[in-house]
Coordinates of C-alpha atoms in Angstrom, one line a residue:
M1 CA 20.4 -53.1 -43.7
V2 CA 17.2 -53.2 -45.4
S3 CA 14.6 -56.1 -44.3
P4 CA 13.6 -58.4 -45.6
F5 CA 16.8 -59.3 -47.6
P6 CA 20.6 -58.8 -47.0
M7 CA 22.6 -55.6 -48.7
E8 CA 24.3 -57.8 -51.2
I9 CA 20.8 -58.6 -52.5
W10 CA 19.7 -55.4 -52.8
L11 CA 22.7 -54.3 -54.7
D12 CA 21.8 -57.8 -57.1
I13 CA 18.7 -55.9 -57.3
F14 CA 19.5 -52.2 -58.5
K15 CA 22.0 -53.7 -60.7
D16 CA 19.5 -56.4 -62.5
L17 CA 17.0 -52.9 -62.8
D18 CA 19.5 -50.7 -64.5
K19 CA 20.8 -53.2 -66.6
E20 CA 17.3 -53.8 -68.0
G21 CA 16.3 -50.3 -68.5
E22 CA 13.7 -50.1 -65.5
Y23 CA 14.6 -46.8 -64.9
D24 CA 10.9 -45.5 -63.5
T25 CA 11.4 -48.3 -61.2
L26 CA 14.6 -46.9 -59.9
E27 CA 13.0 -43.7 -59.3
R28 CA 10.2 -45.1 -57.7
C29 CA 12.5 -46.9 -55.7
R30 CA 14.6 -43.6 -54.7
V31 CA 11.8 -41.5 -53.5
A32 CA 9.3 -44.1 -51.3
C33 CA 12.8 -45.5 -49.2
R34 CA 15.1 -43.4 -48.0
N35 CA 17.6 -46.5 -47.4
F36 CA 17.0 -47.2 -51.1
Q37 CA 18.1 -43.4 -52.1
A38 CA 22.2 -44.0 -52.7
M39 CA 21.3 -47.4 -54.5
A40 CA 19.1 -45.7 -56.9
E41 CA 20.9 -42.7 -57.5
K42 CA 23.9 -44.5 -58.8
Y43 CA 22.1 -45.6 -61.8
L44 CA 20.0 -42.9 -62.5
A45 CA 23.4 -41.0 -64.2
Y46 CA 23.4 -37.7 -65.0
H47 CA 25.4 -38.6 -68.4
M48 CA 24.2 -41.2 -70.9
I49 CA 25.5 -42.7 -74.2
F50 CA 23.7 -44.0 -76.9
K51 CA 25.5 -45.7 -79.9
S52 CA 22.7 -48.1 -81.3
T53 CA 18.9 -48.2 -81.6
E54 CA 19.2 -51.6 -79.3
E55 CA 20.7 -49.3 -76.5
V56 CA 17.7 -46.6 -76.6
A57 CA 15.0 -49.5 -77.2
R58 CA 16.2 -51.3 -73.8
I59 CA 14.6 -48.8 -71.6
K60 CA 11.7 -49.3 -70.2
V61 CA 8.6 -46.7 -70.7
D62 CA 5.4 -47.3 -68.9
V63 CA 3.2 -45.8 -71.1
S64 CA 0.1 -47.3 -69.0
R65 CA 1.1 -45.8 -65.9
D66 CA 1.4 -42.2 -66.2
E67 CA 0.1 -41.2 -62.8
M68 CA 2.5 -42.9 -61.5
R69 CA 6.0 -41.4 -60.9
H70 CA 8.6 -41.5 -63.5
W71 CA 12.5 -40.1 -64.0
R72 CA 12.7 -37.1 -66.0
G73 CA 15.9 -39.1 -67.4
P74 CA 19.5 -37.9 -67.1
G75 CA 20.7 -34.1 -67.8
Q76 CA 22.8 -34.9 -70.3
V77 CA 22.9 -37.4 -73.6
N78 CA 25.6 -38.8 -76.0
I79 CA 24.1 -39.7 -79.0
Q80 CA 27.4 -41.4 -80.7
G81 CA 27.5 -42.7 -84.3
G82 CA 27.6 -46.5 -84.4
N83 CA 28.2 -48.7 -87.6
E84 CA 29.2 -46.4 -90.4
R85 CA 28.9 -43.4 -88.3
R86 CA 24.9 -44.1 -88.5
I87 CA 22.5 -42.4 -85.9
P88 CA 19.2 -43.9 -86.9
H89 CA 18.9 -44.4 -83.0
L90 CA 18.8 -40.5 -82.5
A91 CA 15.3 -41.5 -84.4
T92 CA 14.6 -43.7 -81.4
F93 CA 15.4 -41.6 -78.8
A94 CA 13.4 -38.5 -79.3
S95 CA 10.6 -40.6 -80.5
R96 CA 10.8 -43.0 -77.7
L97 CA 11.5 -40.4 -74.6
A98 CA 9.7 -37.2 -75.8
R99 CA 7.6 -35.8 -73.1
R100 CA 9.2 -38.4 -70.8
W101 CA 12.9 -37.4 -70.0
T102 CA 11.9 -33.9 -69.4
G103 CA 15.3 -33.0 -67.8
V104 CA 17.2 -33.5 -70.7
N105 CA 18.9 -30.0 -70.8
R106 CA 22.4 -31.1 -72.9
L107 CA 21.9 -33.2 -76.1
H108 CA 25.9 -34.2 -77.4
I109 CA 26.1 -35.7 -81.2
T110 CA 29.1 -37.0 -82.0
R111 CA 31.2 -39.2 -84.5
A112 CA 28.3 -39.3 -86.8
V113 CA 26.8 -38.5 -90.6
W114 CA 22.9 -37.5 -90.7
R115 CA 21.8 -40.1 -93.5
V116 CA 18.2 -39.2 -95.1
Q117 CA 17.6 -42.9 -94.9
D118 CA 18.2 -43.0 -91.7
I119 CA 16.2 -40.3 -90.0
D120 CA 12.9 -38.9 -91.0
A121 CA 14.0 -35.3 -90.3
D122 CA 10.5 -34.1 -89.5
A123 CA 9.3 -36.2 -86.9
V124 CA 12.9 -35.9 -85.4
L125 CA 12.9 -32.5 -85.4
R126 CA 9.1 -32.5 -84.0
D127 CA 10.2 -35.0 -80.9
L128 CA 13.3 -33.4 -80.1
A129 CA 11.1 -29.6 -80.4
V130 CA 9.3 -31.6 -76.6
F131 CA 13.1 -31.6 -74.5
S132 CA 14.2 -29.1 -72.8
I133 CA 17.6 -28.9 -74.2
T134 CA 19.4 -25.5 -73.7
H135 CA 22.9 -26.7 -74.6
L136 CA 23.6 -28.2 -77.8
H137 CA 27.5 -30.3 -78.9
L138 CA 28.3 -31.4 -82.4
D139 CA 31.4 -33.0 -82.8
N140 CA 32.2 -34.3 -86.2
V141 CA 29.1 -34.3 -87.5
T142 CA 28.3 -34.4 -91.2
F143 CA 24.8 -33.2 -92.4
P144 CA 23.5 -34.1 -95.8
T145 CA 22.8 -30.2 -96.0
I146 CA 23.2 -27.0 -94.6
L147 CA 19.1 -26.5 -94.3
T148 CA 18.9 -30.0 -92.1
F149 CA 21.7 -27.8 -89.7
G150 CA 19.4 -25.0 -89.4
R151 CA 16.3 -26.7 -88.9
L152 CA 17.9 -29.0 -86.2
L153 CA 18.9 -26.0 -84.6
S154 CA 15.7 -23.9 -85.0
S155 CA 13.4 -27.0 -83.8
L156 CA 14.9 -26.4 -80.5
P157 CA 13.1 -23.3 -78.6
R158 CA 14.8 -23.3 -75.4
L159 CA 18.5 -24.0 -77.4
Q160 CA 20.9 -21.0 -75.5
S161 CA 24.4 -22.8 -76.3
L162 CA 25.5 -24.5 -79.3
E163 CA 29.0 -26.2 -79.8
L164 CA 30.5 -26.6 -83.1
R165 CA 33.1 -29.1 -83.1
S166 CA 33.9 -30.0 -87.0
V167 CA 30.8 -29.4 -88.5
L168 CA 30.9 -31.2 -92.4
F169 CA 28.0 -30.9 -94.7
S170 CA 27.7 -33.8 -97.9
R171 CA 26.1 -30.8 -100.2
Q172 CA 28.0 -28.1 -101.4
P173 CA 26.5 -25.5 -98.7
F174 CA 26.7 -22.4 -100.5
D175 CA 23.6 -22.1 -102.4
A176 CA 21.1 -19.2 -103.0
C177 CA 18.2 -21.4 -102.7
S178 CA 19.2 -23.0 -98.6
I179 CA 20.6 -19.2 -98.0
A180 CA 17.1 -17.9 -98.5
Q181 CA 15.2 -20.9 -96.8
L182 CA 17.7 -20.4 -93.6
R183 CA 17.0 -17.2 -93.4
V184 CA 13.0 -18.0 -92.6
L185 CA 13.4 -20.3 -90.3
P186 CA 12.0 -19.9 -86.8
Q187 CA 14.2 -17.5 -84.5
T188 CA 16.4 -19.5 -82.0
Q189 CA 17.5 -17.9 -78.2
L190 CA 21.5 -18.7 -78.7
K191 CA 23.3 -17.0 -76.3
V192 CA 26.6 -18.7 -76.7
L193 CA 28.3 -19.8 -80.2
I194 CA 31.5 -22.0 -79.5
F195 CA 33.8 -23.1 -81.9
G196 CA 36.6 -25.6 -81.0
F197 CA 39.6 -27.7 -82.3
W198 CA 38.8 -27.0 -86.0
Y199 CA 41.7 -27.6 -88.1
D200 CA 43.0 -30.3 -90.2
S201 CA 45.8 -31.8 -87.5
S202 CA 47.6 -33.3 -90.1
T203 CA 48.9 -30.4 -91.6
V204 CA 47.5 -27.4 -89.6
I205 CA 46.0 -26.1 -91.7
Q206 CA 42.1 -24.0 -92.0
S207 CA 39.6 -26.8 -92.6
S208 CA 37.7 -26.5 -95.2
S209 CA 34.4 -27.5 -94.2
F210 CA 35.1 -24.3 -91.3
V211 CA 35.5 -22.0 -93.6
E212 CA 32.6 -23.0 -96.0
L213 CA 30.1 -22.7 -92.4
L214 CA 31.8 -18.9 -91.9
D215 CA 30.8 -18.0 -95.6
V216 CA 27.3 -19.6 -94.8
I217 CA 26.5 -17.8 -91.4
A218 CA 28.4 -14.5 -93.4
S219 CA 25.7 -15.2 -96.0
V220 CA 22.2 -15.3 -94.2
S221 CA 23.5 -12.7 -92.1
N222 CA 24.3 -10.5 -94.8
R223 CA 26.0 -7.6 -92.9
I224 CA 29.3 -7.8 -94.2
C225 CA 30.0 -4.3 -94.1
Q226 CA 26.5 -3.2 -94.0
V227 CA 24.5 -1.1 -91.4
P228 CA 22.6 -3.6 -89.0
P229 CA 19.1 -3.9 -89.0
R230 CA 17.3 -1.8 -86.4
D231 CA 15.7 -4.4 -84.1
I232 CA 18.6 -7.2 -84.4
A233 CA 15.8 -9.5 -82.6
Q234 CA 14.6 -10.2 -85.9
G235 CA 15.6 -11.7 -88.9
F236 CA 18.8 -14.2 -88.5
P237 CA 19.8 -17.3 -86.7
W238 CA 22.6 -16.0 -84.8
T239 CA 21.4 -11.9 -84.1
T240 CA 21.0 -13.1 -80.7
V241 CA 24.7 -14.9 -79.8
Q242 CA 25.8 -12.7 -77.0
A243 CA 29.3 -15.1 -76.3
L244 CA 31.6 -16.6 -79.1
R245 CA 34.3 -18.4 -77.8
I246 CA 37.2 -19.8 -79.7
D247 CA 38.7 -22.6 -79.3
D248 CA 42.2 -23.8 -81.5
V249 CA 40.6 -22.7 -84.4
V250 CA 42.4 -21.6 -87.8
F251 CA 41.1 -18.9 -89.9
P252 CA 42.1 -18.5 -93.4
S253 CA 42.9 -14.5 -92.4
C254 CA 42.3 -11.7 -90.0
T255 CA 39.3 -10.4 -92.4
T256 CA 37.6 -14.3 -92.4
F257 CA 37.9 -13.5 -88.6
A258 CA 36.3 -10.1 -88.7
R259 CA 33.4 -11.6 -90.8
L260 CA 32.2 -13.9 -88.1
L261 CA 31.7 -10.9 -85.9
C262 CA 29.8 -9.2 -88.1
A263 CA 27.5 -11.5 -88.7
L264 CA 27.7 -11.8 -84.5
P265 CA 25.3 -8.1 -84.4
A266 CA 24.1 -8.3 -80.5
L267 CA 27.8 -10.4 -78.9
E268 CA 29.3 -8.2 -76.0
R269 CA 32.1 -10.8 -74.7
L270 CA 34.5 -12.4 -76.8
E271 CA 36.9 -15.6 -75.4
F272 CA 39.9 -17.3 -76.7
S273 CA 40.0 -20.3 -74.7
G274 CA 42.3 -21.9 -77.1
S275 CA 44.9 -21.0 -79.7
C276 CA 43.6 -18.8 -82.6
T277 CA 45.8 -18.8 -86.0
F278 CA 45.1 -16.7 -88.7
M279 CA 46.8 -18.3 -92.5
K280 CA 47.5 -15.2 -93.8
H281 CA 50.0 -12.2 -92.5
P282 CA 50.0 -9.6 -92.1
F283 CA 47.0 -8.5 -91.5
D284 CA 45.3 -5.9 -94.2
H285 CA 44.0 -2.5 -92.9
R286 CA 41.8 -1.9 -95.8
S287 CA 39.5 -5.1 -94.9
V288 CA 38.1 -3.7 -92.1
P289 CA 34.8 -3.7 -92.0
R290 CA 32.8 -0.6 -91.3
R291 CA 32.4 0.0 -87.3
T292 CA 28.7 0.1 -87.9
A293 CA 29.1 -3.1 -88.9
L294 CA 30.8 -4.7 -86.3
P295 CA 28.7 -5.4 -83.2
S296 CA 28.5 -2.4 -81.0
R297 CA 28.1 -4.2 -78.3
L298 CA 31.2 -6.3 -78.1
D299 CA 33.3 -4.6 -75.0
S300 CA 34.3 -8.0 -72.9
V301 CA 37.8 -9.7 -74.3
S302 CA 39.0 -13.0 -72.8
L303 CA 43.0 -14.2 -73.9
P304 CA 44.1 -16.8 -71.1
T305 CA 46.6 -19.1 -71.1
E306 CA 45.8 -21.0 -73.7
F307 CA 45.6 -18.9 -76.4
G308 CA 49.1 -18.3 -77.1
L309 CA 50.8 -20.4 -74.4
Q310 CA 49.7 -24.1 -73.5
S311 CA 47.8 -25.2 -75.9
G312 CA 48.6 -27.5 -78.3
L313 CA 48.0 -25.4 -81.3
H314 CA 49.6 -21.9 -80.0
S315 CA 48.5 -18.9 -81.3
D316 CA 51.8 -17.6 -83.5
P317 CA 53.1 -13.8 -82.8
R318 CA 52.2 -12.8 -85.7
S319 CA 48.4 -14.0 -85.4
V320 CA 48.3 -12.6 -82.0
A321 CA 49.5 -9.0 -83.7
D322 CA 47.2 -9.6 -86.5
L323 CA 44.4 -9.8 -83.6
V324 CA 45.4 -6.7 -81.7
D325 CA 45.7 -4.9 -84.8
F326 CA 42.4 -5.6 -85.7
F327 CA 40.8 -4.6 -82.2
I328 CA 42.4 -1.1 -82.6
T329 CA 41.7 -1.0 -86.3
A330 CA 38.0 -1.6 -85.8
G331 CA 37.5 0.7 -82.7
I332 CA 37.0 -2.4 -80.4
S333 CA 39.7 -1.2 -77.9
D334 CA 37.9 2.4 -77.8
Q335 CA 34.6 0.2 -76.0
L336 CA 36.7 -2.5 -75.0
R337 CA 35.4 -2.3 -71.0
A338 CA 37.1 -5.6 -69.3
F339 CA 40.1 -7.6 -70.7
N340 CA 41.4 -11.1 -69.2
V341 CA 45.1 -11.9 -70.5
W342 CA 47.8 -14.3 -69.9
L343 CA 51.2 -13.0 -69.9
S344 CA 55.1 -14.2 -69.4
P345 CA 56.2 -14.7 -65.7
Y346 CA 56.3 -11.8 -63.4
F347 CA 53.9 -9.5 -65.4
Q348 CA 57.1 -8.9 -67.7
L349 CA 56.7 -8.1 -71.4
A350 CA 59.4 -10.5 -72.5
R351 CA 57.8 -11.8 -75.5
E352 CA 56.8 -10.7 -78.7
S353 CA 52.3 -11.2 -78.0
D354 CA 53.5 -9.8 -74.7
I355 CA 53.7 -6.3 -76.3
A356 CA 51.0 -6.4 -79.0
L357 CA 48.9 -7.1 -75.9
N358 CA 49.9 -4.4 -73.7
R359 CA 49.8 -2.2 -76.9
L360 CA 46.0 -3.6 -76.8
T361 CA 45.7 -2.4 -72.9
K362 CA 46.8 0.9 -73.5
H363 CA 45.0 1.8 -76.8
S364 CA 41.5 0.7 -74.4
G365 CA 42.5 3.7 -72.0
K366 CA 40.6 4.8 -69.4
T367 CA 37.2 3.1 -71.1
L368 CA 38.8 0.0 -69.6
Q369 CA 37.5 -0.7 -66.0
H370 CA 37.9 -4.8 -65.6
L371 CA 41.8 -6.2 -66.1
S372 CA 43.1 -9.6 -65.2
L373 CA 46.3 -10.5 -65.4
G374 CA 47.9 -14.3 -65.4
T375 CA 50.7 -16.0 -65.5
P376 CA 51.0 -19.6 -66.7
L377 CA 50.2 -22.8 -64.7
R378 CA 53.1 -24.7 -65.8
W379 CA 55.3 -22.4 -67.8
S380 CA 57.3 -25.5 -68.9
V381 CA 54.9 -25.8 -71.6
S382 CA 55.8 -22.2 -73.2
N383 CA 55.1 -21.8 -77.1
E384 CA 58.4 -21.8 -79.1
K385 CA 57.0 -19.1 -82.0
D386 CA 56.8 -16.5 -79.2
L387 CA 60.3 -15.2 -79.0
C388 CA 61.6 -13.3 -75.8
V389 CA 62.7 -10.1 -77.2
H390 CA 65.2 -9.7 -74.1
E391 CA 68.2 -12.0 -73.4
D392 CA 68.2 -11.3 -70.0
Q393 CA 64.7 -11.3 -68.4
N394 CA 65.5 -9.4 -65.7
T395 CA 66.1 -6.0 -68.3
A396 CA 62.1 -6.6 -69.3
L397 CA 59.5 -4.0 -69.2
Y398 CA 56.4 -4.9 -66.4
F399 CA 52.9 -4.5 -68.3
D400 CA 52.1 -0.9 -68.0
V401 CA 48.7 0.2 -67.1
S402 CA 49.3 3.6 -66.0
E403 CA 47.2 5.0 -69.7
N404 CA 43.8 3.0 -68.1
T405 CA 42.6 6.1 -65.9
G406 CA 38.9 4.8 -66.0
L407 CA 40.0 1.2 -64.7
E408 CA 37.7 0.0 -61.3
H409 CA 38.8 -3.5 -60.8
L410 CA 41.9 -5.7 -60.9
A411 CA 43.0 -9.4 -60.5
L412 CA 46.4 -10.8 -60.8
T413 CA 47.6 -14.4 -60.9
V414 CA 50.8 -15.3 -60.1
D415 CA 52.2 -19.2 -60.2
V416 CA 54.5 -19.5 -57.7
T417 CA 57.9 -21.6 -58.9
R418 CA 61.1 -21.8 -57.9
E419 CA 62.3 -19.6 -59.8
N420 CA 60.2 -16.0 -58.6
I421 CA 59.7 -18.0 -55.1
L422 CA 61.9 -15.2 -53.5
R423 CA 60.8 -12.2 -55.0
L424 CA 56.7 -13.3 -55.0
C425 CA 55.5 -9.8 -54.4
T426 CA 57.8 -8.0 -56.5
P427 CA 55.8 -8.3 -60.2
V428 CA 52.8 -7.5 -58.5
T429 CA 54.0 -4.6 -56.7
N430 CA 55.3 -3.2 -60.0
I431 CA 51.6 -3.3 -61.5
V432 CA 49.8 -1.6 -58.5
S433 CA 52.7 1.4 -58.6
N434 CA 51.6 2.0 -61.9
V435 CA 48.0 2.5 -61.3
T436 CA 46.8 5.7 -62.1
S437 CA 42.8 5.4 -61.9
T438 CA 41.5 7.3 -59.1
H439 CA 38.2 5.1 -59.9
I440 CA 39.7 1.5 -58.1
S441 CA 37.6 0.4 -56.2
S442 CA 39.0 -3.8 -55.8
I443 CA 42.0 -5.6 -56.1
I444 CA 42.6 -9.3 -56.0
V445 CA 45.4 -11.1 -55.7
Q446 CA 46.1 -14.9 -56.1
F447 CA 49.5 -16.8 -55.5
H448 CA 49.0 -20.3 -57.0
Y449 CA 51.4 -23.1 -55.6
N450 CA 51.4 -26.2 -57.4
S451 CA 52.7 -29.6 -56.2
D452 CA 55.8 -29.8 -58.6
S453 CA 58.0 -27.0 -57.8
I454 CA 57.2 -26.4 -53.8
A455 CA 57.9 -28.2 -51.4
S456 CA 56.7 -26.6 -48.0
L457 CA 54.5 -24.0 -48.6
D458 CA 54.3 -23.0 -45.0
I459 CA 58.0 -21.9 -45.5
D460 CA 57.4 -20.4 -48.7
L461 CA 54.9 -18.5 -47.0
R462 CA 57.3 -16.9 -44.9
R463 CA 58.9 -15.8 -48.2
L464 CA 56.1 -14.2 -49.5
M465 CA 55.3 -12.3 -45.9
D466 CA 59.0 -10.5 -46.2
G467 CA 57.1 -8.8 -49.6
L468 CA 53.3 -8.1 -48.4
P469 CA 54.5 -5.0 -46.3
Q470 CA 55.8 -3.3 -49.1
L471 CA 52.2 -3.8 -51.0
D472 CA 50.7 -2.9 -48.1
A473 CA 52.6 0.5 -48.3
V474 CA 51.9 1.2 -52.1
L475 CA 47.9 0.1 -51.6
S476 CA 47.9 2.9 -48.9
G477 CA 48.8 5.8 -51.2
P478 CA 46.7 8.8 -52.2
I479 CA 45.9 7.3 -55.7
F480 CA 44.7 4.3 -53.8
D481 CA 41.9 6.1 -51.7
N482 CA 38.5 4.7 -53.0
L483 CA 39.9 1.1 -52.5
T484 CA 37.1 -1.0 -51.0
H485 CA 37.9 -4.5 -51.3
V486 CA 41.1 -6.4 -51.2
V487 CA 41.8 -10.1 -51.3
I488 CA 45.0 -12.1 -51.0
A489 CA 43.7 -15.6 -52.1
V490 CA 47.0 -18.6 -52.0
H491 CA 46.1 -21.6 -53.4
H492 CA 47.6 -25.0 -53.1
F493 CA 46.7 -27.9 -55.5
N494 CA 48.6 -30.2 -53.2
K495 CA 46.8 -29.8 -49.9
Q496 CA 49.6 -29.4 -48.0
D497 CA 49.0 -30.3 -44.1
I498 CA 49.6 -26.8 -42.9
R499 CA 49.1 -24.6 -39.9
S500 CA 45.8 -22.8 -42.0
E501 CA 44.8 -20.2 -39.1
E502 CA 48.0 -19.3 -37.7
L503 CA 49.0 -18.4 -41.7
V504 CA 45.9 -16.0 -42.7
D505 CA 47.0 -15.0 -39.0
D506 CA 50.2 -13.9 -40.0
I507 CA 49.5 -12.8 -43.5
R508 CA 47.3 -10.9 -42.2
L509 CA 49.4 -8.5 -39.9
C510 CA 51.5 -8.1 -43.0
L511 CA 48.7 -5.5 -44.2
P512 CA 48.3 -3.8 -41.1
K513 CA 47.0 -0.2 -43.1
L514 CA 44.6 -2.6 -45.4
D515 CA 43.8 -4.4 -42.2
E516 CA 43.2 -1.4 -40.4
R517 CA 40.8 0.5 -43.0
G518 CA 38.7 -2.7 -43.6
I519 CA 38.9 -3.5 -46.8
L520 CA 40.9 -6.9 -46.8
G521 CA 40.0 -10.2 -47.2
I522 CA 42.4 -13.3 -47.2
S523 CA 41.7 -17.2 -48.0
L524 CA 44.3 -19.9 -47.9
D525 CA 43.9 -23.0 -49.6
G526 CA 45.7 -26.2 -47.6
T527 CA 44.3 -29.4 -46.7
K528 CA 41.2 -26.9 -45.4
Y529 CA 40.1 -23.4 -47.2
V530 CA 40.2 -21.0 -44.8
R531 CA 39.0 -16.9 -45.1
I532 CA 38.7 -13.9 -43.0
G533 CA 37.8 -10.8 -43.9
L534 CA 35.9 -9.6 -47.2
H535 CA 35.2 -12.5 -49.9
R536 CA 33.5 -12.5 -53.0
D537 CA 29.4 -13.5 -52.8
Y538 CA 28.8 -14.6 -57.0
V539 CA 26.0 -16.3 -55.8
K540 CA 24.6 -12.6 -54.8
N541 CA 27.1 -11.1 -56.6
A542 CA 27.6 -8.7 -53.8
W543 CA 31.1 -8.7 -50.9
K544 CA 30.6 -10.6 -47.7
R545 CA 32.8 -9.6 -44.7
C546 CA 33.7 -11.8 -41.8
E547 CA 34.4 -9.9 -38.8
V548 CA 36.2 -12.4 -35.7
K549 CA 35.7 -11.1 -32.4
R550 CA 36.9 -13.7 -30.4
N551 CA 34.4 -14.6 -27.1
E552 CA 31.5 -12.0 -29.2
T553 CA 29.2 -12.6 -31.8
V554 CA 30.7 -13.2 -35.6
R555 CA 28.7 -11.9 -38.3
T556 CA 28.9 -11.7 -41.7
H557 CA 27.4 -8.5 -43.5
A558 CA 26.2 -7.8 -47.1
S559 CA 28.5 -5.7 -48.7
A560 CA 28.0 -3.1 -52.1
T561 CA 26.8 -5.0 -54.8
G562 CA 29.1 -4.1 -57.6
S563 CA 28.1 -5.0 -61.0
D564 CA 30.5 -7.4 -63.1
K565 CA 28.9 -6.5 -66.6
G566 CA 31.7 -7.5 -69.0
R567 CA 33.7 -9.8 -67.4
M568 CA 34.4 -12.9 -69.3
D569 CA 34.5 -15.2 -66.4
D570 CA 34.6 -14.2 -62.7
N571 CA 36.2 -17.5 -62.1
A572 CA 39.5 -15.2 -63.0
T573 CA 39.7 -14.2 -59.8
G574 CA 39.7 -17.8 -58.7
D575 CA 37.5 -16.9 -56.0
N576 CA 34.2 -18.7 -56.4
T577 CA 33.9 -21.3 -53.2
A578 CA 31.3 -20.9 -50.1
E579 CA 32.3 -18.2 -47.5
G580 CA 34.0 -18.9 -45.0
C581 CA 35.3 -17.1 -41.2
R582 CA 36.9 -18.2 -38.5
K583 CA 35.0 -20.7 -35.5
T584 CA 34.6 -18.6 -32.4
R585 CA 32.7 -19.2 -28.9
G586 CA 29.2 -17.5 -29.8
E587 CA 26.7 -17.6 -32.9
L588 CA 27.4 -17.0 -36.5
T589 CA 24.5 -14.8 -38.0
N590 CA 24.7 -14.9 -41.8
S591 CA 23.5 -11.6 -44.0
D592 CA 19.7 -12.5 -43.8
G593 CA 19.8 -12.7 -39.7
E594 CA 19.7 -16.5 -40.1
K595 CA 21.7 -18.4 -36.7
V596 CA 24.0 -20.8 -37.9
P597 CA 24.9 -23.4 -35.6
R598 CA 27.5 -22.7 -32.7
L599 CA 31.4 -23.4 -33.5
D600 CA 34.4 -24.4 -32.0
I601 CA 37.0 -21.4 -31.5
T602 CA 39.9 -24.1 -32.1
S603 CA 39.9 -23.8 -35.6
M604 CA 38.4 -22.4 -39.1
V605 CA 35.4 -23.8 -40.6
E606 CA 35.3 -23.4 -44.7
Y607 CA 36.8 -27.3 -46.6
K608 CA 36.8 -28.1 -49.8

């Protein structure tokens, strides 16, 4: 209780302050009294939505007391279209809160029409430039011209990420005057470009607005089949983009996709987080741009589950084959260093898309260094257009990595189902048995249990352990002499109450050779998250070791730091939580030599 009123009264006071838009007052209360902190933070939200001018105008701005502390604003602001999708409140927001809400770094504009009569573009863009906006999300937004769209991007000097989901233009965007004006706009610092959910959902065809925008991007860059400029940091709005993400997009053809890549000369990473479909088949090899026109730094490609298996729009196998043909014909496969892909269950070449994707991996040969393979977490939602090539799945070949002689890092993710519970380690063992690279230094294997398919994690882990000795034997062969890190991770989404400590020890005992070499790490995610051995610290970009000795001091050591350049997403390994180790008597010391409080010997320390 905070004197002189009961807690209920204080809660009502803070609720009224929120209702009246007194966010500066709430912020001052938060820092003035510890007992007020939780009550004030409840109303100082990270995400705020404005649908009208009145909602913005209710926010009190104390202009006469600038010396006093004021709220820096939410992290994300969403401007939603109101009546007739108009957004005059964008202008109100920009003019009223510029230089006040300095904490806003994400701006979303959704279901909106940018009308000239509603918005003074010069004033709005000048005010928006003051904010610290690094991410701009445009969803179902109509601009009067392509130039207005370009000016919005150029007005945000700190913009690093742009997400476009159905952007329209009232006037025909493809005209010489607009293109010329776009080319002289101030250079952006854009690093990430995202296209998402851009297709006609009623007919599943490409959106005409998307095709128009692609034409403009290609025309502004003017790099179709031409030698790129020496300094890619100058000249065009898109030339600083390093990562491109495609999420449920329909292209007219693979040639259109190639034109998009030509417009992004600094591109390094390409991710298909959803489906990518080409309407025209087959791929025309004659339409491939010259290699000098394509991004020379593109060396990482990610094709996760949604690319062809679980997306609402599914990439058909012909589109997958066209994409692979393009990568090979254009020479992108020859420079591929990192590849993340999801396949049919058990890492087998059971479907047409599996065969095409394995062809791309083989063609990458010794260039490929990072490979992450996964199986869908909900295979019951399958792509019926991707036909099986084997009537009996047991006759299907396994994904072949034998030609990737430069492979350094391998990550395998297995979804545990009722069908594969009796042979969990079989697909993993088959994959690693085909490894021919003597450069491989780390292998991470994840087993994902979901609540729908598994009744008892305790019992099923015993079945997993039956196959681990064979995996231990394979990884102890001469081809793996340079192996320095092996992580076995078990994740259970239902968080069953299991005997975590004993099971982790049992798993370790099933891998005696790896354990003896000091390169083994084990994590188990049940009701609590437990780790022993080696694990990746993605914050410090280093491997950490937790050595456990009962009745002795336990220390965590920083291991060799490795470069993860080219990886689309280190979360593909799933190993991204805080590092833990077993509790013991004695002191725990981190890699910086700092002491951690004394811990109990009876259990583990890390919880999710």
